[in-house]
GROMACS .gro file of C-alpha atoms in nm:
model
  464
    1MET     CA    1   4.276  -4.004  -2.130
    2SER     CA    2   4.225  -4.309  -1.908
    3ALA     CA    3   3.893  -4.488  -1.882
    4GLN     CA    4   3.861  -4.378  -1.520
    5THR     CA    5   3.925  -4.016  -1.611
    6THR     CA    6   3.676  -4.041  -1.896
    7ASP     CA    7   3.411  -4.189  -1.665
    8GLN     CA    8   3.467  -3.909  -1.410
    9ALA     CA    9   3.440  -3.646  -1.677
   10GLU     CA   10   3.118  -3.797  -1.808
   11SER     CA   11   2.980  -3.824  -1.454
   12GLY     CA   12   3.072  -3.464  -1.379
   13SER     CA   13   2.916  -3.356  -1.704
   14GLY     CA   14   2.597  -3.540  -1.610
   15ASP     CA   15   2.586  -3.386  -1.265
   16GLY     CA   16   2.637  -3.042  -1.417
   17ALA     CA   17   2.357  -3.096  -1.669
   18GLU     CA   18   2.119  -3.214  -1.398
   19GLY     CA   19   2.215  -2.920  -1.179
   20GLY     CA   20   2.154  -2.684  -1.468
   21ARG     CA   21   1.812  -2.837  -1.533
   22ALA     CA   22   1.723  -2.813  -1.165
   23ALA     CA   23   1.827  -2.448  -1.155
   24ALA     CA   24   1.627  -2.374  -1.469
   25GLU     CA   25   1.319  -2.547  -1.326
   26ALA     CA   26   1.354  -2.355  -0.998
   27ALA     CA   27   1.386  -2.027  -1.187
   28ALA     CA   28   1.078  -2.109  -1.396
   29ALA     CA   29   0.876  -2.195  -1.086
   30ARG     CA   30   0.992  -1.872  -0.922
   31LYS     CA   31   0.888  -1.669  -1.228
   32ARG     CA   32   0.546  -1.833  -1.226
   33GLU     CA   33   0.492  -1.734  -0.864
   34GLN     CA   34   0.621  -1.383  -0.931
   35HIS     CA   35   0.373  -1.337  -1.215
   36GLY     CA   36   0.091  -1.456  -0.990
   37TRP     CA   37   0.214  -1.229  -0.710
   38TYR     CA   38   0.202  -0.923  -0.938
   39PHE     CA   39  -0.166  -0.985  -0.997
   40TYR     CA   40  -0.264  -0.922  -0.636
   41ASP     CA   41  -0.145  -0.564  -0.680
   42PHE     CA   42  -0.342  -0.565  -1.005
   43ALA     CA   43  -0.651  -0.678  -0.812
   44CYS     CA   44  -0.649  -0.465  -0.499
   45SER     CA   45  -0.491  -0.140  -0.620
   46VAL     CA   46  -0.821  -0.049  -0.785
   47TYR     CA   47  -0.964  -0.007  -0.434
   48SER     CA   48  -0.687   0.232  -0.336
   49THR     CA   49  -0.724   0.430  -0.659
   50SER     CA   50  -1.094   0.443  -0.746
   51VAL     CA   51  -1.239   0.413  -0.396
   52LEU     CA   52  -1.000   0.566  -0.147
   53THR     CA   53  -0.833   0.827  -0.367
   54VAL     CA   54  -1.110   0.941  -0.604
   55PHE     CA   55  -1.470   0.864  -0.525
   56LEU     CA   56  -1.530   0.775  -0.161
   57GLY     CA   57  -1.386   1.088   0.002
   58PRO     CA   58  -1.607   1.344  -0.175
   59PHE     CA   59  -1.909   1.111  -0.184
   60LEU     CA   60  -1.896   1.013   0.184
   61THR     CA   61  -1.838   1.378   0.277
   62ALA     CA   62  -2.149   1.474   0.079
   63VAL     CA   63  -2.347   1.197   0.253
   64ALA     CA   64  -2.222   1.319   0.593
   65LYS     CA   65  -2.318   1.677   0.507
   66ALA     CA   66  -2.667   1.558   0.413
   67ALA     CA   67  -2.696   1.403   0.759
   68ALA     CA   68  -2.537   1.697   0.945
   69ASP     CA   69  -2.719   1.927   1.187
   70ALA     CA   70  -2.760   2.300   1.136
   71ASP     CA   71  -2.404   2.363   1.259
   72GLY     CA   72  -2.253   2.118   1.006
   73TYR     CA   73  -2.182   1.836   1.254
   74VAL     CA   74  -2.269   1.467   1.253
   75HIS     CA   75  -2.274   1.266   1.575
   76PRO     CA   76  -2.141   0.909   1.534
   77LEU     CA   77  -2.163   0.736   1.874
   78GLY     CA   78  -2.272   1.072   2.015
   79ILE     CA   79  -1.940   1.238   1.928
   80PRO     CA   80  -1.970   1.575   1.747
   81VAL     CA   81  -1.768   1.558   1.423
   82ARG     CA   82  -1.754   1.824   1.155
   83ALA     CA   83  -1.895   1.663   0.840
   84GLY     CA   84  -1.590   1.768   0.640
   85SER     CA   85  -1.364   1.573   0.878
   86TYR     CA   86  -1.573   1.254   0.888
   87PHE     CA   87  -1.392   1.079   0.602
   88ALA     CA   88  -1.046   1.151   0.746
   89TYR     CA   89  -1.151   1.023   1.088
   90SER     CA   90  -1.301   0.709   0.931
   91VAL     CA   91  -0.969   0.638   0.759
   92SER     CA   92  -0.791   0.677   1.094
   93ALA     CA   93  -1.039   0.440   1.262
   94SER     CA   94  -0.988   0.179   0.989
   95VAL     CA   95  -0.614   0.186   1.043
   96ILE     CA   96  -0.649   0.145   1.419
   97VAL     CA   97  -0.864  -0.165   1.360
   98ALA     CA   98  -0.598  -0.299   1.125
   99VAL     CA   99  -0.329  -0.242   1.390
  100LEU     CA  100  -0.512  -0.478   1.624
  101ILE     CA  101  -0.539  -0.754   1.364
  102MET     CA  102  -0.227  -0.745   1.144
  103PRO     CA  103   0.043  -0.861   1.388
  104LEU     CA  104  -0.169  -1.157   1.496
  105VAL     CA  105  -0.233  -1.259   1.135
  106GLY     CA  106   0.138  -1.229   1.055
  107ALA     CA  107   0.237  -1.447   1.350
  108LEU     CA  108  -0.031  -1.702   1.262
  109ALA     CA  109   0.084  -1.715   0.898
  110ASP     CA  110   0.448  -1.775   0.989
  111ARG     CA  111   0.367  -2.033   1.253
  112SER     CA  112   0.119  -2.228   1.041
  113GLY     CA  113   0.281  -2.170   0.701
  114ARG     CA  114  -0.068  -2.113   0.555
  115LYS     CA  115  -0.047  -1.764   0.412
  116LYS     CA  116  -0.272  -1.836   0.114
  117PRO     CA  117  -0.600  -1.920   0.299
  118LEU     CA  118  -0.552  -1.612   0.518
  119LEU     CA  119  -0.484  -1.401   0.210
  120ALA     CA  120  -0.804  -1.531   0.050
  121ALA     CA  121  -1.012  -1.452   0.360
  122ALA     CA  122  -0.877  -1.095   0.385
  123ALA     CA  123  -0.908  -1.029   0.011
  124TYR     CA  124  -1.269  -1.141  -0.016
  125THR     CA  125  -1.374  -0.964   0.304
  126GLY     CA  126  -1.237  -0.640   0.160
  127ALA     CA  127  -1.387  -0.704  -0.183
  128ALA     CA  128  -1.731  -0.774  -0.031
  129ALA     CA  129  -1.725  -0.456   0.182
  130THR     CA  130  -1.621  -0.251  -0.121
  131THR     CA  131  -1.897  -0.402  -0.336
  132GLY     CA  132  -2.142  -0.315  -0.055
  133MET     CA  133  -2.066   0.054  -0.105
  134PHE     CA  134  -2.321   0.039  -0.387
  135PHE     CA  135  -2.583   0.080  -0.112
  136LEU     CA  136  -2.451   0.413   0.014
  137GLY     CA  137  -2.656   0.723  -0.045
  138GLY     CA  138  -2.896   0.959   0.125
  139ASP     CA  139  -2.780   1.015   0.482
  140ARG     CA  140  -2.621   0.669   0.540
  141TYR     CA  141  -2.289   0.809   0.656
  142LEU     CA  142  -2.261   0.548   0.934
  143LEU     CA  143  -2.286   0.265   0.680
  144GLY     CA  144  -2.024   0.438   0.466
  145GLY     CA  145  -1.787   0.470   0.761
  146LEU     CA  146  -1.839   0.105   0.860
  147LEU     CA  147  -1.775  -0.028   0.510
  148LEU     CA  148  -1.466   0.192   0.478
  149ILE     CA  149  -1.329   0.059   0.808
  150VAL     CA  150  -1.387  -0.305   0.707
  151ALA     CA  151  -1.250  -0.268   0.354
  152ASN     CA  152  -0.944  -0.067   0.454
  153ALA     CA  153  -0.857  -0.299   0.743
  154ALA     CA  154  -0.900  -0.606   0.520
  155LEU     CA  155  -0.672  -0.454   0.257
  156SER     CA  156  -0.406  -0.390   0.520
  157VAL     CA  157  -0.425  -0.746   0.651
  158SER     CA  158  -0.406  -0.889   0.300
  159MET     CA  159  -0.099  -0.679   0.224
  160VAL     CA  160   0.082  -0.826   0.526
  161LEU     CA  161   0.049  -1.168   0.367
  162TYR     CA  162   0.112  -1.049   0.012
  163ASN     CA  163   0.433  -0.866   0.104
  164ALA     CA  164   0.556  -1.162   0.308
  165TYR     CA  165   0.582  -1.365  -0.014
  166LEU     CA  166   0.841  -1.126  -0.162
  167PRO     CA  167   1.150  -1.277   0.010
  168GLN     CA  168   1.026  -1.626  -0.074
  169ILE     CA  169   0.964  -1.577  -0.447
  170SER     CA  170   1.270  -1.368  -0.538
  171THR     CA  171   1.644  -1.372  -0.487
  172PRO     CA  172   1.807  -1.074  -0.311
  173ASP     CA  173   1.926  -0.927  -0.641
  174GLU     CA  174   1.577  -0.959  -0.795
  175ARG     CA  175   1.377  -0.789  -0.523
  176ASP     CA  176   1.397  -0.424  -0.628
  177ALA     CA  177   1.281  -0.520  -0.978
  178VAL     CA  178   1.012  -0.764  -0.861
  179SER     CA  179   0.873  -0.518  -0.608
  180SER     CA  180   0.872  -0.237  -0.866
  181ARG     CA  181   0.691  -0.456  -1.119
  182GLY     CA  182   0.425  -0.534  -0.858
  183TRP     CA  183   0.359  -0.165  -0.807
  184ALA     CA  184   0.359  -0.112  -1.184
  185PHE     CA  185   0.092  -0.382  -1.224
  186GLY     CA  186  -0.115  -0.209  -0.956
  187TYR     CA  187  -0.091   0.133  -1.115
  188THR     CA  188  -0.172  -0.015  -1.455
  189SER     CA  189  -0.496  -0.165  -1.327
  190GLY     CA  190  -0.577   0.157  -1.143
  191ALA     CA  191  -0.539   0.356  -1.464
  192LEU     CA  192  -0.744   0.108  -1.667
  193VAL     CA  193  -1.037   0.106  -1.426
  194LEU     CA  194  -1.025   0.484  -1.384
  195VAL     CA  195  -1.073   0.520  -1.759
  196LEU     CA  196  -1.383   0.302  -1.734
  197ASN     CA  197  -1.499   0.498  -1.429
  198LEU     CA  198  -1.453   0.824  -1.618
  199VAL     CA  199  -1.671   0.693  -1.902
  200VAL     CA  200  -1.946   0.589  -1.659
  201TYR     CA  201  -1.930   0.908  -1.453
  202GLN     CA  202  -1.910   1.151  -1.744
  203GLY     CA  203  -2.178   0.970  -1.942
  204HIS     CA  204  -2.414   0.893  -1.655
  205ASP     CA  205  -2.701   1.081  -1.821
  206SER     CA  206  -2.669   0.881  -2.142
  207PHE     CA  207  -2.672   0.562  -1.933
  208GLY     CA  208  -2.987   0.674  -1.754
  209LEU     CA  209  -2.806   0.712  -1.422
  210SER     CA  210  -2.799   0.989  -1.166
  211GLU     CA  211  -2.459   1.124  -1.066
  212GLY     CA  212  -2.485   0.951  -0.729
  213ALA     CA  213  -2.579   0.618  -0.887
  214ALA     CA  214  -2.280   0.644  -1.123
  215VAL     CA  215  -2.047   0.700  -0.826
  216ARG     CA  216  -2.195   0.402  -0.639
  217ILE     CA  217  -2.146   0.180  -0.945
  218CYS     CA  218  -1.782   0.291  -0.968
  219LEU     CA  219  -1.731   0.211  -0.599
  220ALA     CA  220  -1.890  -0.133  -0.626
  221SER     CA  221  -1.702  -0.219  -0.947
  222ALA     CA  222  -1.373  -0.186  -0.757
  223GLY     CA  223  -1.487  -0.458  -0.518
  224LEU     CA  224  -1.588  -0.687  -0.802
  225TRP     CA  225  -1.253  -0.628  -0.977
  226TRP     CA  226  -1.064  -0.700  -0.653
  227GLY     CA  227  -1.245  -1.029  -0.601
  228ALA     CA  228  -1.215  -1.143  -0.963
  229PHE     CA  229  -0.841  -1.088  -1.010
  230ALA     CA  230  -0.748  -1.214  -0.662
  231ILE     CA  231  -0.810  -1.561  -0.808
  232VAL     CA  232  -0.482  -1.542  -1.006
  233PRO     CA  233  -0.238  -1.510  -0.712
  234LEU     CA  234  -0.442  -1.755  -0.508
  235ARG     CA  235  -0.391  -2.014  -0.782
  236ARG     CA  236  -0.019  -1.949  -0.843
  237LEU     CA  237   0.130  -1.871  -0.502
  238ARG     CA  238   0.214  -2.167  -0.281
  239ASP     CA  239   0.258  -2.210   0.091
  240ARG     CA  240   0.590  -2.329   0.233
  241ALA     CA  241   0.621  -2.593   0.502
  242VAL     CA  242   0.739  -2.471   0.841
  243VAL     CA  243   0.898  -2.649   1.133
  244ARG     CA  244   0.659  -2.616   1.424
  245GLU     CA  245   0.768  -2.604   1.781
  246ALA     CA  246   0.624  -2.864   2.014
  247GLY     CA  247   0.322  -2.748   2.204
  248ALA     CA  248   0.004  -2.566   2.121
  249GLY     CA  249  -0.105  -2.507   1.764
  250PRO     CA  250  -0.094  -2.167   1.604
  251ALA     CA  251  -0.450  -2.071   1.689
  252LEU     CA  252  -0.382  -2.114   2.060
  253SER     CA  253  -0.049  -1.933   2.065
  254GLY     CA  254  -0.117  -1.638   1.836
  255TRP     CA  255  -0.100  -1.366   2.101
  256LYS     CA  256   0.202  -1.528   2.267
  257GLN     CA  257   0.368  -1.538   1.926
  258LEU     CA  258   0.287  -1.169   1.875
  259ILE     CA  259   0.454  -1.074   2.202
  260ALA     CA  260   0.752  -1.292   2.111
  261THR     CA  261   0.775  -1.120   1.771
  262LEU     CA  262   0.783  -0.774   1.927
  263LYS     CA  263   1.055  -0.887   2.166
  264ASP     CA  264   1.248  -1.053   1.885
  265MET     CA  265   1.252  -0.734   1.682
  266ARG     CA  266   1.452  -0.567   1.958
  267ARG     CA  267   1.742  -0.794   1.852
  268TYR     CA  268   1.752  -0.604   1.522
  269PRO     CA  269   1.765  -0.235   1.619
  270LEU     CA  270   1.869  -0.123   1.271
  271THR     CA  271   1.563  -0.291   1.121
  272LEU     CA  272   1.354  -0.106   1.378
  273SER     CA  273   1.529   0.221   1.287
  274PHE     CA  274   1.426   0.174   0.924
  275LEU     CA  275   1.069   0.092   1.030
  276LEU     CA  276   1.049   0.411   1.237
  277ALA     CA  277   1.163   0.624   0.944
  278TYR     CA  278   0.924   0.443   0.710
  279LEU     CA  279   0.636   0.475   0.956
  280ILE     CA  280   0.674   0.852   0.955
  281TYR     CA  281   0.729   0.931   0.587
  282ASN     CA  282   0.480   0.671   0.466
  283ASP     CA  283   0.218   0.819   0.698
  284GLY     CA  284   0.251   1.131   0.486
  285VAL     CA  285   0.227   0.932   0.162
  286GLN     CA  286  -0.088   0.746   0.268
  287THR     CA  287  -0.255   1.065   0.389
  288VAL     CA  288  -0.188   1.243   0.059
  289ILE     CA  289  -0.335   0.944  -0.127
  290SER     CA  290  -0.653   0.936   0.081
  291GLN     CA  291  -0.710   1.313   0.122
  292ALA     CA  292  -0.605   1.454  -0.218
  293SER     CA  293  -0.955   1.429  -0.364
  294ILE     CA  294  -1.102   1.612  -0.064
  295TYR     CA  295  -0.844   1.890  -0.108
  296GLY     CA  296  -0.918   1.914  -0.479
  297SER     CA  297  -1.297   1.914  -0.448
  298GLU     CA  298  -1.347   2.120  -0.132
  299GLU     CA  299  -1.055   2.366  -0.132
  300LEU     CA  300  -0.970   2.398  -0.502
  301GLU     CA  301  -1.335   2.363  -0.611
  302LEU     CA  302  -1.254   2.120  -0.891
  303GLU     CA  303  -1.509   1.901  -1.067
  304GLN     CA  304  -1.516   1.526  -1.002
  305SER     CA  305  -1.419   1.461  -1.364
  306THR     CA  306  -1.108   1.677  -1.315
  307LEU     CA  307  -1.012   1.472  -1.010
  308ILE     CA  308  -1.056   1.149  -1.204
  309VAL     CA  309  -0.832   1.271  -1.486
  310ALA     CA  310  -0.572   1.390  -1.233
  311VAL     CA  311  -0.562   1.055  -1.055
  312LEU     CA  312  -0.550   0.879  -1.392
  313LEU     CA  313  -0.246   1.090  -1.472
  314VAL     CA  314  -0.092   0.982  -1.139
  315GLN     CA  315  -0.149   0.615  -1.227
  316VAL     CA  316   0.012   0.642  -1.570
  317LEU     CA  317   0.315   0.832  -1.444
  318ALA     CA  318   0.345   0.610  -1.136
  319VAL     CA  319   0.407   0.308  -1.360
  320ALA     CA  320   0.692   0.491  -1.530
  321GLY     CA  321   0.808   0.629  -1.195
  322ALA     CA  322   0.814   0.288  -1.027
  323LEU     CA  323   1.012   0.129  -1.310
  324GLY     CA  324   1.238   0.431  -1.353
  325MET     CA  325   1.321   0.456  -0.983
  326GLY     CA  326   1.384   0.082  -0.983
  327ARG     CA  327   1.655   0.144  -1.244
  328LEU     CA  328   1.794   0.434  -1.041
  329ALA     CA  329   1.816   0.203  -0.740
  330VAL     CA  330   2.027  -0.041  -0.941
  331ARG     CA  331   2.273   0.239  -1.009
  332TYR     CA  332   2.261   0.446  -0.690
  333GLY     CA  333   2.107   0.211  -0.433
  334ALA     CA  334   1.756   0.197  -0.290
  335LYS     CA  335   1.830   0.417   0.010
  336ARG     CA  336   1.961   0.713  -0.191
  337THR     CA  337   1.678   0.684  -0.440
  338ILE     CA  338   1.416   0.684  -0.163
  339LEU     CA  339   1.579   0.988  -0.001
  340GLY     CA  340   1.556   1.174  -0.332
  341SER     CA  341   1.187   1.087  -0.359
  342LEU     CA  342   1.117   1.216  -0.007
  343ALA     CA  343   1.272   1.552  -0.093
  344ALA     CA  344   1.047   1.564  -0.401
  345TRP     CA  345   0.742   1.480  -0.188
  346GLY     CA  346   0.808   1.769   0.048
  347LEU     CA  347   0.852   2.017  -0.237
  348THR     CA  348   0.535   1.891  -0.405
  349LEU     CA  349   0.321   1.945  -0.094
  350ALA     CA  350   0.468   2.291  -0.041
  351ALA     CA  351   0.373   2.376  -0.400
  352GLY     CA  352   0.025   2.231  -0.343
  353TYR     CA  353  -0.041   2.482  -0.065
  354PHE     CA  354  -0.020   2.769  -0.315
  355LEU     CA  355  -0.235   2.616  -0.591
  356PRO     CA  356  -0.505   2.858  -0.709
  357ALA     CA  357  -0.867   2.742  -0.693
  358ARG     CA  358  -1.061   2.643  -1.005
  359THR     CA  359  -0.742   2.602  -1.210
  360PRO     CA  360  -0.720   2.238  -1.327
  361VAL     CA  361  -0.392   2.280  -1.517
  362TRP     CA  362  -0.195   2.346  -1.197
  363PHE     CA  363  -0.363   2.055  -1.024
  364PHE     CA  364  -0.258   1.833  -1.316
  365ALA     CA  365   0.100   1.958  -1.276
  366LEU     CA  366   0.089   1.866  -0.907
  367ALA     CA  367  -0.055   1.523  -0.991
  368SER     CA  368   0.231   1.467  -1.237
  369MET     CA  369   0.489   1.539  -0.967
  370ILE     CA  370   0.317   1.300  -0.726
  371GLY     CA  371   0.292   1.026  -0.986
  372LEU     CA  372   0.662   1.031  -1.067
  373VAL     CA  373   0.767   0.969  -0.705
  374LEU     CA  374   0.472   0.773  -0.565
  375GLY     CA  375   0.526   0.424  -0.706
  376GLY     CA  376   0.903   0.424  -0.674
  377SER     CA  377   0.916   0.539  -0.313
  378GLN     CA  378   0.670   0.267  -0.210
  379ALA     CA  379   0.820  -0.014  -0.419
  380LEU     CA  380   1.178   0.053  -0.311
  381SER     CA  381   1.082   0.084   0.054
  382ARG     CA  382   0.923  -0.260   0.039
  383SER     CA  383   1.218  -0.422  -0.135
  384LEU     CA  384   1.468  -0.254   0.099
  385PHE     CA  385   1.281  -0.383   0.403
  386SER     CA  386   1.276  -0.736   0.259
  387HIS     CA  387   1.657  -0.741   0.298
  388LEU     CA  388   1.621  -0.655   0.669
  389VAL     CA  389   1.391  -0.949   0.758
  390PRO     CA  390   1.543  -1.258   0.926
  391THR     CA  391   1.473  -1.579   0.733
  392GLY     CA  392   1.161  -1.761   0.851
  393LYS     CA  393   1.000  -1.453   1.003
  394GLU     CA  394   0.870  -1.293   0.684
  395ALA     CA  395   0.499  -1.263   0.768
  396GLU     CA  396   0.563  -1.157   1.127
  397TYR     CA  397   0.805  -0.884   1.026
  398PHE     CA  398   0.596  -0.777   0.729
  399SER     CA  399   0.302  -0.739   0.967
  400ALA     CA  400   0.514  -0.480   1.146
  401TYR     CA  401   0.601  -0.329   0.808
  402GLU     CA  402   0.236  -0.319   0.710
  403MET     CA  403   0.158  -0.151   1.041
  404SER     CA  404   0.400   0.116   0.926
  405ASP     CA  405   0.264   0.109   0.570
  406ARG     CA  406  -0.107   0.121   0.650
  407GLY     CA  407  -0.161   0.011   1.006
  408LEU     CA  408  -0.004   0.310   1.180
  409SER     CA  409  -0.089   0.558   0.905
  410TRP     CA  410  -0.371   0.698   1.115
  411VAL     CA  411  -0.169   0.988   1.254
  412GLY     CA  412  -0.157   1.173   0.921
  413PRO     CA  413  -0.534   1.159   0.853
  414LEU     CA  414  -0.593   1.250   1.217
  415VAL     CA  415  -0.363   1.552   1.190
  416PHE     CA  416  -0.528   1.644   0.860
  417GLY     CA  417  -0.878   1.614   1.011
  418ILE     CA  418  -0.793   1.801   1.332
  419THR     CA  419  -0.620   2.079   1.140
  420TYR     CA  420  -0.929   2.127   0.926
  421GLN     CA  421  -1.162   2.102   1.226
  422VAL     CA  422  -0.964   2.374   1.408
  423THR     CA  423  -0.886   2.606   1.116
  424GLY     CA  424  -1.158   2.529   0.862
  425SER     CA  425  -0.886   2.541   0.593
  426TYR     CA  426  -0.780   2.246   0.380
  427ARG     CA  427  -0.470   2.441   0.277
  428ASP     CA  428  -0.352   2.442   0.637
  429ALA     CA  429  -0.437   2.071   0.656
  430ILE     CA  430  -0.232   1.981   0.346
  431ILE     CA  431   0.076   2.183   0.446
  432SER     CA  432   0.077   2.016   0.789
  433LEU     CA  433   0.187   1.693   0.616
  434VAL     CA  434   0.527   1.828   0.506
  435VAL     CA  435   0.671   1.749   0.850
  436PHE     CA  436   0.617   1.375   0.791
  437PHE     CA  437   0.846   1.376   0.486
  438ALA     CA  438   1.109   1.601   0.643
  439LEU     CA  439   1.138   1.394   0.960
  440GLY     CA  440   1.128   1.066   0.768
  441PHE     CA  441   1.412   1.188   0.545
  442VAL     CA  442   1.632   1.269   0.846
  443LEU     CA  443   1.567   0.935   1.017
  444LEU     CA  444   1.622   0.725   0.703
  445ALA     CA  445   1.945   0.908   0.622
  446ARG     CA  446   2.084   0.792   0.957
  447VAL     CA  447   2.014   0.418   0.898
  448PRO     CA  448   2.328   0.221   0.791
  449VAL     CA  449   2.144  -0.019   0.561
  450ARG     CA  450   2.441  -0.245   0.480
  451ARG     CA  451   2.500  -0.312   0.847
  452ALA     CA  452   2.126  -0.365   0.890
  453VAL     CA  453   2.121  -0.634   0.619
  454GLU     CA  454   2.422  -0.809   0.771
  455ALA     CA  455   2.267  -0.793   1.120
  456ALA     CA  456   1.955  -0.969   0.987
  457GLY     CA  457   2.178  -1.250   0.857
  458ASN     CA  458   2.111  -1.184   0.488
  459PRO     CA  459   2.351  -1.146   0.193
  460VAL     CA  460   2.423  -0.782   0.108
  461PRO     CA  461   2.347  -0.682  -0.254
  462GLU     CA  462   2.615  -0.495  -0.446
  463ARG     CA  463   2.410  -0.174  -0.424
  464ILE     CA  464   2.152  -0.101  -0.156
   0.00000   0.00000   0.00000
């Protein structure tokens, strides 16, 4: 071998070694951010589980009933509302508030590149409102509704920013697994805190607490947990530099950017088709999550401890479901796996309509069915959408996604509340939600996801 050839070989070898080190360092940095990203689900999912799913619905309904007139109505802003519908309407109002804020926050985050400070502001606003639920009680139903609106809207805004990190911290082939692990972290924390809540609630007498005081402590503890563990992602996630257009800064052009985003999305009709399908079926998912405890306590006459155990069962099985459906997506593709979960959702709600009252074992069976499909359907929907987002528009497009995830999920609670207000039957209210899953299934089945990924300018994974 000549000296020149030897030198070239050594040079090439050096370049290859340096390239390998650079790739290894990039992968390590990416893993560090991913681990931090998982912890935001770990922080905020306790609100969704302990507050929205278990305790707040029955407790706020009881507070509203204590404030109701002789006909069973409360009158927020002078509007007659059946006390049993007040919680559902409050959830709808919170989502409408979020709709007004989320797109602007998404546009501001993309234009400024400063997702992390916005995430911190949203997270700690929500955590503070949740902690403030300790002061509910008596007939303070208006305070309960206000805190619910603030906390729920703040959670939705924070999730816009949280989800927008997914395309930046994972490669296309990693996203199904990374998204599923995030949901698994969330369900793990939800299960852990529910165990602690169950101990406090069941043993409230031995702790010298009334039942109401125990519930208020459980509500406030979710806010403290949210604020404490939000520190981890805020330390590990990093903002990316953006190229700003000449002209006004982001604060001055937020609404113009929002209008531009909505117009820009028309260039990707297949992405919009997926969002429409997701908007509809996820509306059903979010309504089941928020109204299941009301159905269990008011219609099935189950004890609060039974509801806690049922939701705990959902959390445990949702971890397995999220990871298991993530593996199914690797083999069959995310779209097919989501379609299978939607069929299971519809069957589960239909079965729920016929559940006998005061029979916990059947409610546990229903909770098991929900748990197995809940985490996977949400995780895979998020990862699938991440493939449909044009590069550089992550927060803007995820604000639209979050509007579908939480921001436009006011129709389901509204339908649930109106159905109960008209019929006085929670069974009629729960069965009305089947249409969301059926219609969502049909619309998603018609979306050509490979073409949608290509149209967004992204590489197409082997299976999607």
